[in-house]
C-alpha cells in the first residue's frame, strides 16, 4: 500500500502520504471494503457476536479482510496478492486522496489550531450504555471555544466527528475574516 501511494502521489509531502495511508488501511476503510464485498455474510460467528450484530461490526469485518488478504498471500504469493489488493483498494485510494483534511480530522484540527495560535485542542469524552454497546459523545475546546456534537460507537469516532465540526467552523471563520 505504501509503495502504491508513493508511486501514485509522488508530489505529496510525507505527512499527507502518511495520513492517506492511515485512511486507506484503517479499520473503518477495511470495514467498508468488507461490506462492499459482502464479507459479513460469510463470517462464522459465535452466538454472542451473532446476537449483537457482529456481521456488521467494523472490527470483525476489518480483521476478516486482513485475514483474507493474508491467506491470498500465503496461498498464491506476493504478485497475485498485489493484484487482488490493487483491484480492491485502488478505488479506496482514489476516494481517500480527495478527502484532504478529512483524512484525519483530529490532526487537521491540531494543525489549524497551531497555525492560528489557538492552542492545543482539548477533548472531553463521555460514554453511555452497556460495555458491549457503548455510545460515546465528544466535545473539544479550541482556544476559548467549545465544539460539541461528536457521537460514535468508539471514542476515536466521536473525537473525529467533533474534530471535523470544529475544523469546519474554524475554517469558515478564518475565511470570513480574510
XYZ file of N, CA, C and O in Angstrom:
712
model
N 0.824 -1.193 0.000
C 0.000 0.000 0.000
C 0.871 1.261 0.000
O 0.612 2.192 -0.751
N 1.914 1.238 0.832
C 2.813 2.395 0.912
C 3.487 2.648 -0.432
O 3.563 3.794 -0.884
N 3.953 1.592 -1.069
C 4.597 1.726 -2.373
C 3.623 2.312 -3.401
O 3.984 3.208 -4.166
N 2.405 1.823 -3.414
C 1.406 2.318 -4.364
C 1.118 3.791 -4.135
O 1.068 4.581 -5.084
N 0.953 4.184 -2.883
C 0.669 5.595 -2.576
C 1.839 6.483 -2.990
O 1.639 7.547 -3.577
N 3.058 6.041 -2.687
C 4.237 6.824 -3.047
C 4.365 6.957 -4.554
O 4.679 8.022 -5.077
N 4.088 5.868 -5.271
C 4.204 5.867 -6.729
C 3.123 6.723 -7.384
O 3.388 7.471 -8.316
N 1.884 6.608 -6.879
C 0.770 7.338 -7.489
C 0.708 8.811 -7.090
O 0.097 9.616 -7.777
N 1.325 9.154 -5.959
C 1.265 10.534 -5.460
C 2.667 11.020 -5.069
O 2.914 11.371 -3.910
N 3.602 11.087 -6.036
C 4.987 11.451 -5.707
C 5.147 12.899 -5.242
O 6.149 13.220 -4.609
N 4.184 13.750 -5.527
C 4.315 15.158 -5.156
C 3.768 15.481 -3.771
O 3.957 16.596 -3.279
N 3.093 14.518 -3.136
C 2.533 14.784 -1.814
C 3.633 14.782 -0.758
O 4.548 13.965 -0.808
N 3.526 15.702 0.213
C 4.504 15.688 1.304
C 4.336 14.426 2.157
O 3.277 13.802 2.174
N 5.389 14.078 2.881
C 5.413 12.854 3.681
C 4.232 12.778 4.655
O 3.605 11.729 4.805
N 3.916 13.885 5.315
C 2.813 13.892 6.275
C 1.478 13.568 5.627
O 0.655 12.830 6.189
N 1.251 14.100 4.446
C 0.000 13.833 3.728
C -0.048 12.379 3.266
O -1.101 11.741 3.323
N 1.082 11.843 2.822
C 1.140 10.430 2.431
C 0.845 9.530 3.631
O 0.140 8.525 3.503
N 1.364 9.894 4.788
C 1.123 9.099 5.998
C -0.363 9.115 6.363
O -0.935 8.081 6.727
N -0.995 10.280 6.248
C -2.437 10.371 6.528
C -3.232 9.544 5.521
O -4.190 8.865 5.888
N -2.832 9.628 4.274
C -3.520 8.887 3.212
C -3.396 7.382 3.460
O -4.380 6.645 3.389
N -2.208 6.929 3.803
C -2.010 5.509 4.095
C -2.855 5.087 5.291
O -3.502 4.040 5.269
N -2.850 5.889 6.333
C -3.632 5.559 7.532
C -5.126 5.466 7.207
O -5.827 4.590 7.722
N -5.595 6.355 6.350
C -7.011 6.332 5.981
C -7.368 5.091 5.174
O -8.438 4.512 5.340
N -6.464 4.664 4.304
C -6.743 3.530 3.423
C -6.692 2.207 4.174
O -7.470 1.303 3.900
N -5.788 2.081 5.134
C -5.649 0.811 5.845
C -6.303 0.836 7.226
O -6.110 -0.086 8.007
N -7.095 1.853 7.505
C -7.772 1.936 8.799
C -8.847 0.862 8.914
O -9.351 0.340 7.914
N -9.218 0.566 10.159
C -10.296 -0.406 10.391
C -11.577 0.050 9.702
O -12.312 -0.771 9.145
N -11.810 1.352 9.707
C -13.026 1.881 9.075
C -13.016 1.602 7.565
O -14.009 1.131 7.008
N -11.889 1.884 6.897
C -11.806 1.662 5.450
C -11.888 0.176 5.119
O -12.560 -0.221 4.164
N -11.214 -0.646 5.921
C -11.270 -2.094 5.686
C -12.683 -2.631 5.887
O -13.124 -3.526 5.161
N -13.412 -2.076 6.854
C -14.798 -2.498 7.080
C -15.679 -2.110 5.900
O -16.559 -2.873 5.492
N -15.434 -0.932 5.321
C -16.192 -0.513 4.136
C -15.922 -1.477 2.984
O -16.847 -1.902 2.277
N -14.669 -1.851 2.805
C -14.312 -2.820 1.762
C -15.034 -4.136 2.022
O -15.618 -4.735 1.111
N -15.017 -4.593 3.265
C -15.675 -5.856 3.621
C -17.179 -5.793 3.327
O -17.745 -6.756 2.796
N -17.797 -4.669 3.653
C -19.241 -4.524 3.375
C -19.498 -4.538 1.872
O -20.459 -5.146 1.407
N -18.645 -3.868 1.117
C -18.790 -3.842 -0.337
C -18.698 -5.249 -0.917
O -19.432 -5.596 -1.845
N -17.810 -6.054 -0.370
C -17.610 -7.411 -0.857
C -18.594 -8.421 -0.261
O -18.608 -9.581 -0.684
N -19.368 -7.995 0.730
C -20.314 -8.910 1.377
C -19.654 -9.920 2.291
O -20.178 -11.020 2.515
N -18.511 -9.564 2.842
C -17.742 -10.478 3.684
C -18.531 -10.906 4.929
O -18.472 -12.065 5.340
N -19.268 -9.999 5.517
C -20.004 -10.299 6.745
C -20.951 -11.480 6.620
O -21.186 -12.210 7.594
N -21.480 -11.699 5.432
C -22.408 -12.820 5.210
C -21.714 -14.171 5.315
O -22.380 -15.197 5.429
N -20.391 -14.192 5.247
C -19.650 -15.452 5.194
C -18.794 -15.706 6.434
O -18.054 -16.682 6.472
N -18.887 -14.840 7.426
C -18.085 -14.977 8.631
C -18.785 -15.920 9.607
O -19.990 -15.814 9.829
N -18.002 -16.806 10.172
C -18.533 -17.729 11.181
C -18.415 -17.049 12.542
O -17.308 -16.701 12.966
N -19.566 -16.866 13.200
C -19.601 -16.147 14.473
C -20.161 -17.018 15.581
O -20.985 -17.909 15.334
N -19.788 -16.694 16.795
C -20.400 -17.310 17.960
C -21.776 -16.705 18.192
O -22.133 -15.674 17.613
N -22.546 -17.331 19.064
C -23.910 -16.847 19.331
C -23.936 -15.415 19.841
O -24.791 -14.631 19.451
N -22.991 -15.089 20.710
C -22.962 -13.743 21.280
C -22.752 -12.670 20.226
O -23.467 -11.672 20.184
N -21.758 -12.885 19.367
C -21.494 -11.913 18.299
C -22.634 -11.871 17.299
O -22.994 -10.810 16.798
N -23.206 -13.028 17.019
C -24.346 -13.079 16.095
C -25.503 -12.253 16.652
O -26.142 -11.475 15.936
N -25.743 -12.387 17.943
C -26.871 -11.697 18.586
C -26.653 -10.187 18.682
O -27.620 -9.424 18.703
N -25.387 -9.755 18.739
C -25.117 -8.321 18.906
C -24.685 -7.640 17.612
O -24.087 -6.575 17.642
N -24.983 -8.240 16.464
C -24.702 -7.585 15.186
C -23.268 -7.693 14.715
O -22.780 -6.817 14.000
N -22.592 -8.766 15.091
C -21.192 -8.941 14.724
C -20.918 -8.974 13.235
O -19.829 -8.639 12.794
N -21.919 -9.350 12.429
C -21.711 -9.417 10.972
C -21.452 -8.044 10.357
O -20.935 -7.950 9.257
N -21.811 -6.988 11.095
C -21.584 -5.643 10.579
C -20.653 -4.844 11.492
O -20.533 -3.640 11.346
N -19.998 -5.494 12.425
C -19.096 -4.811 13.351
C -17.783 -4.513 12.638
O -17.129 -5.403 12.093
N -17.382 -3.247 12.633
C -16.193 -2.816 11.899
C -14.945 -3.606 12.288
O -14.150 -3.978 11.427
N -14.765 -3.870 13.562
C -13.546 -4.572 13.983
C -13.503 -5.988 13.427
O -12.440 -6.456 12.990
N -14.623 -6.677 13.428
C -14.666 -8.042 12.892
C -14.460 -8.024 11.383
O -13.692 -8.810 10.829
N -15.139 -7.100 10.702
C -15.020 -7.020 9.249
C -13.597 -6.662 8.821
O -13.045 -7.267 7.895
N -12.988 -5.697 9.486
C -11.632 -5.294 9.090
C -10.632 -6.405 9.379
O -9.744 -6.675 8.553
N -10.764 -7.075 10.516
C -9.869 -8.198 10.819
C -10.034 -9.320 9.795
O -9.057 -9.962 9.390
N -11.272 -9.559 9.356
C -11.530 -10.614 8.377
C -10.906 -10.282 7.030
O -10.313 -11.147 6.373
N -11.006 -9.028 6.601
C -10.377 -8.624 5.338
C -8.864 -8.817 5.425
O -8.243 -9.338 4.499
N -8.264 -8.411 6.547
C -6.826 -8.617 6.713
C -6.472 -10.101 6.640
O -5.482 -10.480 6.003
N -7.273 -10.941 7.281
C -7.021 -12.392 7.254
C -7.160 -12.950 5.842
O -6.353 -13.791 5.416
N -8.168 -12.482 5.117
C -8.357 -12.948 3.744
C -7.178 -12.552 2.853
O -6.689 -13.359 2.058
N -6.716 -11.334 2.998
C -5.566 -10.886 2.203
C -4.314 -11.675 2.576
O -3.529 -12.046 1.706
N -4.157 -11.965 3.861
C -3.032 -12.789 4.297
C -3.111 -14.194 3.721
O -2.097 -14.766 3.290
N -4.307 -14.755 3.694
C -4.486 -16.103 3.136
C -4.189 -16.121 1.639
O -3.574 -17.071 1.139
N -4.599 -15.082 0.938
C -4.294 -14.988 -0.502
C -2.782 -14.929 -0.705
O -2.238 -15.600 -1.587
N -2.107 -14.147 0.135
C -0.639 -14.058 0.037
C 0.016 -15.419 0.286
O 0.873 -15.850 -0.481
N -0.409 -16.102 1.364
C 0.196 -17.400 1.697
C -0.063 -18.427 0.592
O 0.816 -19.189 0.208
N -1.280 -18.434 0.067
C -1.651 -19.436 -0.946
C -1.064 -19.139 -2.326
O -0.615 -20.043 -3.016
N -1.055 -17.855 -2.726
C -0.726 -17.520 -4.110
C 0.521 -16.646 -4.294
O 0.932 -16.400 -5.419
N 1.078 -16.117 -3.216
C 2.294 -15.326 -3.323
C 2.041 -13.832 -3.472
O 0.915 -13.367 -3.583
N 3.144 -13.105 -3.503
C 3.104 -11.643 -3.482
C 2.481 -11.046 -4.740
O 1.712 -10.087 -4.655
N 2.806 -11.587 -5.919
C 2.299 -10.987 -7.153
C 0.779 -11.091 -7.237
O 0.105 -10.114 -7.568
N 0.245 -12.264 -6.957
C -1.209 -12.445 -7.031
C -1.923 -11.645 -5.943
O -2.945 -11.034 -6.193
N -1.357 -11.626 -4.736
C -1.993 -10.855 -3.670
C -1.948 -9.361 -3.993
O -2.901 -8.628 -3.710
N -0.872 -8.905 -4.634
C -0.791 -7.495 -5.042
C -1.876 -7.169 -6.062
O -2.497 -6.099 -6.003
N -2.135 -8.080 -6.997
C -3.211 -7.875 -7.977
C -4.564 -7.727 -7.282
O -5.350 -6.838 -7.620
N -4.829 -8.605 -6.338
C -6.104 -8.559 -5.604
C -6.199 -7.261 -4.800
O -7.231 -6.578 -4.813
N -5.127 -6.921 -4.119
C -5.126 -5.694 -3.307
C -5.372 -4.480 -4.190
O -6.168 -3.603 -3.842
N -4.719 -4.408 -5.350
C -4.942 -3.271 -6.250
C -6.384 -3.222 -6.736
O -6.998 -2.157 -6.783
N -6.918 -4.363 -7.102
C -8.297 -4.397 -7.598
C -9.275 -3.884 -6.532
O -10.198 -3.156 -6.834
N -9.020 -4.248 -5.290
C -9.914 -3.861 -4.202
C -9.639 -2.440 -3.725
O -10.566 -1.668 -3.494
N -8.368 -2.085 -3.566
C -8.026 -0.849 -2.865
C -7.733 0.355 -3.743
O -7.734 1.474 -3.238
N -7.483 0.196 -5.030
C -7.236 1.370 -5.874
C -8.401 2.364 -5.821
O -8.168 3.575 -5.705
N -9.670 1.904 -5.860
C -10.768 2.874 -5.712
C -10.788 3.532 -4.332
O -11.124 4.708 -4.201
N -10.404 2.794 -3.302
C -10.350 3.351 -1.943
C -9.280 4.438 -1.877
O -9.498 5.506 -1.299
N -8.138 4.175 -2.508
C -7.047 5.171 -2.545
C -7.511 6.423 -3.284
O -7.279 7.548 -2.833
N -8.173 6.239 -4.408
C -8.644 7.384 -5.191
C -9.629 8.226 -4.377
O -9.558 9.455 -4.390
N -10.539 7.569 -3.672
C -11.503 8.303 -2.843
C -10.802 9.017 -1.694
O -11.097 10.178 -1.403
N -9.867 8.345 -1.035
C -9.163 8.936 0.103
C -8.328 10.138 -0.327
O -8.221 11.119 0.411
N -7.747 10.072 -1.518
C -6.903 11.175 -1.996
C -7.694 12.468 -2.163
O -7.135 13.559 -2.111
N -9.017 12.361 -2.326
C -9.871 13.541 -2.497
C -10.290 14.162 -1.165
O -10.886 15.229 -1.142
N -10.007 13.490 -0.042
C -10.528 13.935 1.248
C -9.806 15.124 1.852
O -10.393 15.850 2.642
N -8.534 15.317 1.561
C -7.798 16.440 2.133
C -7.798 16.374 3.649
O -7.357 15.406 4.244
N -8.346 17.409 4.299
C -8.375 17.480 5.760
C -9.147 16.315 6.367
O -8.905 15.926 7.503
N -10.083 15.759 5.610
C -10.914 14.679 6.111
C -10.196 13.357 6.290
O -10.771 12.412 6.820
N -8.942 13.282 5.884
C -8.190 12.050 6.111
C -8.032 11.788 7.603
O -8.072 10.654 8.046
N -7.821 12.826 8.367
C -7.674 12.701 9.813
C -8.063 14.042 10.427
O -7.256 14.956 10.508
N -9.317 14.132 10.841
C -9.836 15.409 11.330
C -9.111 15.892 12.579
O -8.890 17.089 12.755
N -8.726 14.976 13.464
C -8.039 15.398 14.688
C -6.699 16.046 14.360
O -6.367 17.098 14.911
N -5.941 15.439 13.464
C -4.653 16.026 13.076
C -4.864 17.347 12.352
O -4.152 18.328 12.601
N -5.855 17.393 11.474
C -6.138 18.629 10.740
C -6.562 19.748 11.692
O -6.162 20.901 11.509
N -7.348 19.399 12.712
C -7.749 20.404 13.707
C -6.532 20.886 14.484
O -6.366 22.088 14.710
N -5.671 19.973 14.869
C -4.464 20.344 15.599
C -3.592 21.264 14.753
O -3.040 22.253 15.255
N -3.485 20.985 13.465
C -2.679 21.808 12.564
C -3.248 23.209 12.421
O -2.523 24.198 12.512
N -4.573 23.302 12.205
C -5.170 24.631 12.019
C -5.120 25.428 13.319
O -4.918 26.642 13.307
N -5.256 24.744 14.452
C -5.169 25.424 15.745
C -3.754 25.949 15.972
O -3.569 27.104 16.397
N -2.753 25.126 15.664
C -1.361 25.551 15.847
C -1.001 26.692 14.913
O -0.353 27.660 15.321
N -1.439 26.603 13.663
C -1.115 27.640 12.669
C -1.775 28.976 12.968
O -1.356 29.999 12.436
N -2.815 28.962 13.806
C -3.536 30.200 14.118
C -3.469 30.547 15.598
O -4.309 31.299 16.095
N -2.485 29.998 16.291
C -2.229 30.289 17.714
C -3.469 30.112 18.587
O -3.757 30.937 19.459
N -4.193 29.029 18.356
C -5.403 28.754 19.140
C -5.158 27.763 20.270
O -6.075 27.422 21.009
N -3.949 27.297 20.398
C -3.630 26.331 21.450
C -3.929 24.905 21.018
O -4.397 24.652 19.914
N -3.680 23.977 21.917
C -3.876 22.556 21.644
C -5.336 22.188 21.905
O -5.874 22.507 22.970
N -5.992 21.522 20.965
C -7.376 21.085 21.198
C -7.450 20.147 22.406
O -6.603 19.270 22.578
N -8.466 20.365 23.248
C -8.659 19.544 24.441
C -10.006 18.839 24.334
O -11.052 19.503 24.288
N -9.970 17.507 24.298
C -11.170 16.698 24.103
C -11.756 16.257 25.436
O -11.027 15.954 26.373
N -13.082 16.202 25.475
C -13.809 15.655 26.607
C -14.713 14.555 26.079
O -15.406 14.752 25.084
N -14.675 13.402 26.738
C -15.443 12.238 26.287
C -16.391 11.763 27.376
O -16.099 11.859 28.564
N -17.513 11.203 26.929
C -18.454 10.571 27.844
C -19.002 9.334 27.144
O -19.323 9.386 25.950
N -19.083 8.238 27.863
C -19.626 7.004 27.294
C -20.862 6.572 28.058
O -20.898 6.639 29.286
N -21.884 6.145 27.320
C -23.101 5.649 27.948
C -23.472 4.306 27.343
O -23.104 4.005 26.211
N -24.202 3.526 28.117
C -24.656 2.229 27.631
C -23.810 1.102 28.163
O -22.755 1.318 28.772
N -24.257 -0.122 27.938
C -23.508 -1.280 28.415
C -22.186 -1.431 27.666
O -22.037 -0.936 26.554
N -21.233 -2.128 28.281
C -19.892 -2.259 27.700
C -19.905 -2.798 26.275
O -19.098 -2.383 25.453
N -20.813 -3.694 25.959
C -20.833 -4.291 24.624
C -21.531 -3.404 23.585
O -21.499 -3.697 22.405
N -22.145 -2.301 24.043
C -22.887 -1.440 23.114
C -22.829 0.013 23.564
O -23.847 0.684 23.676
N -21.626 0.517 23.829
C -21.464 1.894 24.299
C -21.644 2.901 23.158
O -21.348 2.619 22.011
N -22.109 4.063 23.536
C -22.154 5.208 22.637
C -21.332 6.304 23.300
O -21.537 6.624 24.475
N -20.405 6.868 22.545
C -19.539 7.904 23.082
C -19.926 9.262 22.509
O -20.299 9.364 21.340
N -19.845 10.276 23.355
C -20.054 11.651 22.903
C -18.763 12.415 23.215
O -18.118 12.168 24.236
N -18.407 13.314 22.325
C -17.168 14.070 22.491
C -17.419 15.544 22.230
O -18.250 15.920 21.404
N -16.668 16.365 22.955
C -16.609 17.794 22.680
C -15.131 18.158 22.656
O -14.283 17.402 23.130
N -14.841 19.300 22.073
C -13.442 19.741 22.014
C -13.393 21.245 22.269
O -14.220 22.001 21.756
N -12.431 21.639 23.075
C -12.193 23.055 23.340
C -10.971 23.476 22.540
O -9.908 22.864 22.637
N -11.159 24.509 21.725
C -10.067 25.064 20.924
C -10.039 26.550 21.237
O -10.998 27.271 20.939
N -8.956 26.989 21.847
C -8.913 28.372 22.304
C -9.979 28.561 23.372
O -10.065 27.789 24.321
N -10.832 29.539 23.165
C -11.915 29.801 24.122
C -13.237 29.178 23.700
O -14.233 29.292 24.402
N -13.250 28.527 22.547
C -14.493 27.964 22.014
C -14.607 26.474 22.309
O -13.635 25.740 22.254
N -15.848 26.048 22.584
C -16.136 24.631 22.794
C -17.061 24.178 21.676
O -18.073 24.822 21.393
N -16.696 23.075 21.049
C -17.494 22.493 19.968
C -18.034 21.157 20.450
O -17.311 20.381 21.070
N -19.296 20.911 20.154
C -19.940 19.670 20.581
C -20.526 18.970 19.368
O -20.572 19.523 18.282
N -20.988 17.737 19.589
C -21.688 17.034 18.526
C -21.008 15.776 18.039
O -21.474 15.139 17.107
N -19.888 15.387 18.668
C -19.232 14.150 18.272
C -19.907 12.957 18.922
O -19.977 12.876 20.136
N -20.432 12.058 18.108
C -21.112 10.868 18.613
C -20.637 9.672 17.805
O -20.515 9.751 16.582
N -20.368 8.555 18.489
C -19.955 7.364 17.765
C -19.872 6.149 18.663
O -19.922 6.262 19.886
N -19.702 4.980 18.053
C -19.602 3.736 18.812
C -18.224 3.530 19.452
O -18.026 2.602 20.209
N -17.268 4.415 19.136
C -15.939 4.341 19.751
C -15.494 5.760 20.107
O -15.991 6.744 19.547
N -14.555 5.837 21.022
C -14.005 7.139 21.405
C -13.407 7.832 20.190
O -13.606 9.021 19.973
N -12.661 7.058 19.400
C -11.982 7.608 18.227
C -12.978 8.223 17.244
O -12.769 9.331 16.745
N -14.063 7.499 16.960
C -15.047 8.024 16.006
C -15.731 9.283 16.532
O -15.967 10.234 15.778
N -16.044 9.312 17.823
C -16.674 10.503 18.406
C -15.725 11.689 18.345
O -16.128 12.814 18.004
N -14.446 11.460 18.651
C -13.465 12.547 18.587
C -13.245 13.023 17.160
O -13.131 14.229 16.917
N -13.187 12.112 16.210
C -13.024 12.507 14.808
C -14.205 13.363 14.355
O -14.027 14.357 13.643
N -15.411 12.974 14.775
C -16.595 13.716 14.361
C -16.581 15.136 14.922
O -16.834 16.103 14.203
N -16.270 15.294 16.204
C -16.265 16.634 16.784
C -15.089 17.446 16.245
O -15.198 18.670 16.083
N -13.976 16.787 15.924
C -12.843 17.497 15.320
C -13.232 18.060 13.956
O -12.855 19.180 13.600
N -14.010 17.288 13.190
C -14.489 17.785 11.891
C -15.390 19.002 12.074
O -15.260 20.003 11.363
N -16.290 18.926 13.035
C -17.193 20.047 13.313
C -16.385 21.295 13.647
O -16.630 22.384 13.109
N -15.393 21.143 14.534
C -14.573 22.281 14.944
C -13.732 22.799 13.777
O -13.664 24.014 13.557
N -13.093 21.894 13.018
C -12.251 22.309 11.899
C -13.053 23.111 10.885
O -12.605 24.147 10.401
N -14.249 22.614 10.559
C -15.065 23.319 9.565
C -15.501 24.694 10.064
O -15.477 25.673 9.319
N -15.872 24.796 11.337
C -16.286 26.084 11.898
C -15.117 27.063 11.925
O -15.262 28.241 11.548
N -13.962 26.612 12.350
C -12.789 27.478 12.404
C -12.380 27.906 10.998
O -12.056 29.078 10.754
N -12.423 26.987 10.055
C -12.085 27.315 8.656
C -13.041 28.373 8.111
O -12.597 29.334 7.458
N -14.335 28.208 8.371
C -15.324 29.209 7.911
C -15.014 30.581 8.518
O -15.039 31.603 7.834
N -14.710 30.601 9.813
C -14.418 31.863 10.486
C -13.150 32.522 9.919
O -13.123 33.741 9.715
N -12.135 31.722 9.650
C -10.888 32.263 9.087
C -11.112 32.808 7.671
O -10.581 33.860 7.326
N -11.913 32.095 6.882
C -12.206 32.569 5.529
C -13.033 33.848 5.549
O -12.826 34.735 4.720
N -13.958 33.943 6.507
C -14.810 35.139 6.602
C -13.998 36.360 7.037
O -14.303 37.491 6.631
N -12.970 36.134 7.856
C -12.181 37.270 8.347
C -11.021 37.630 7.398
O -10.332 38.618 7.623
N -10.823 36.816 6.370
C -9.700 37.074 5.450
C -10.032 38.145 4.448
O -11.079 38.538 4.154
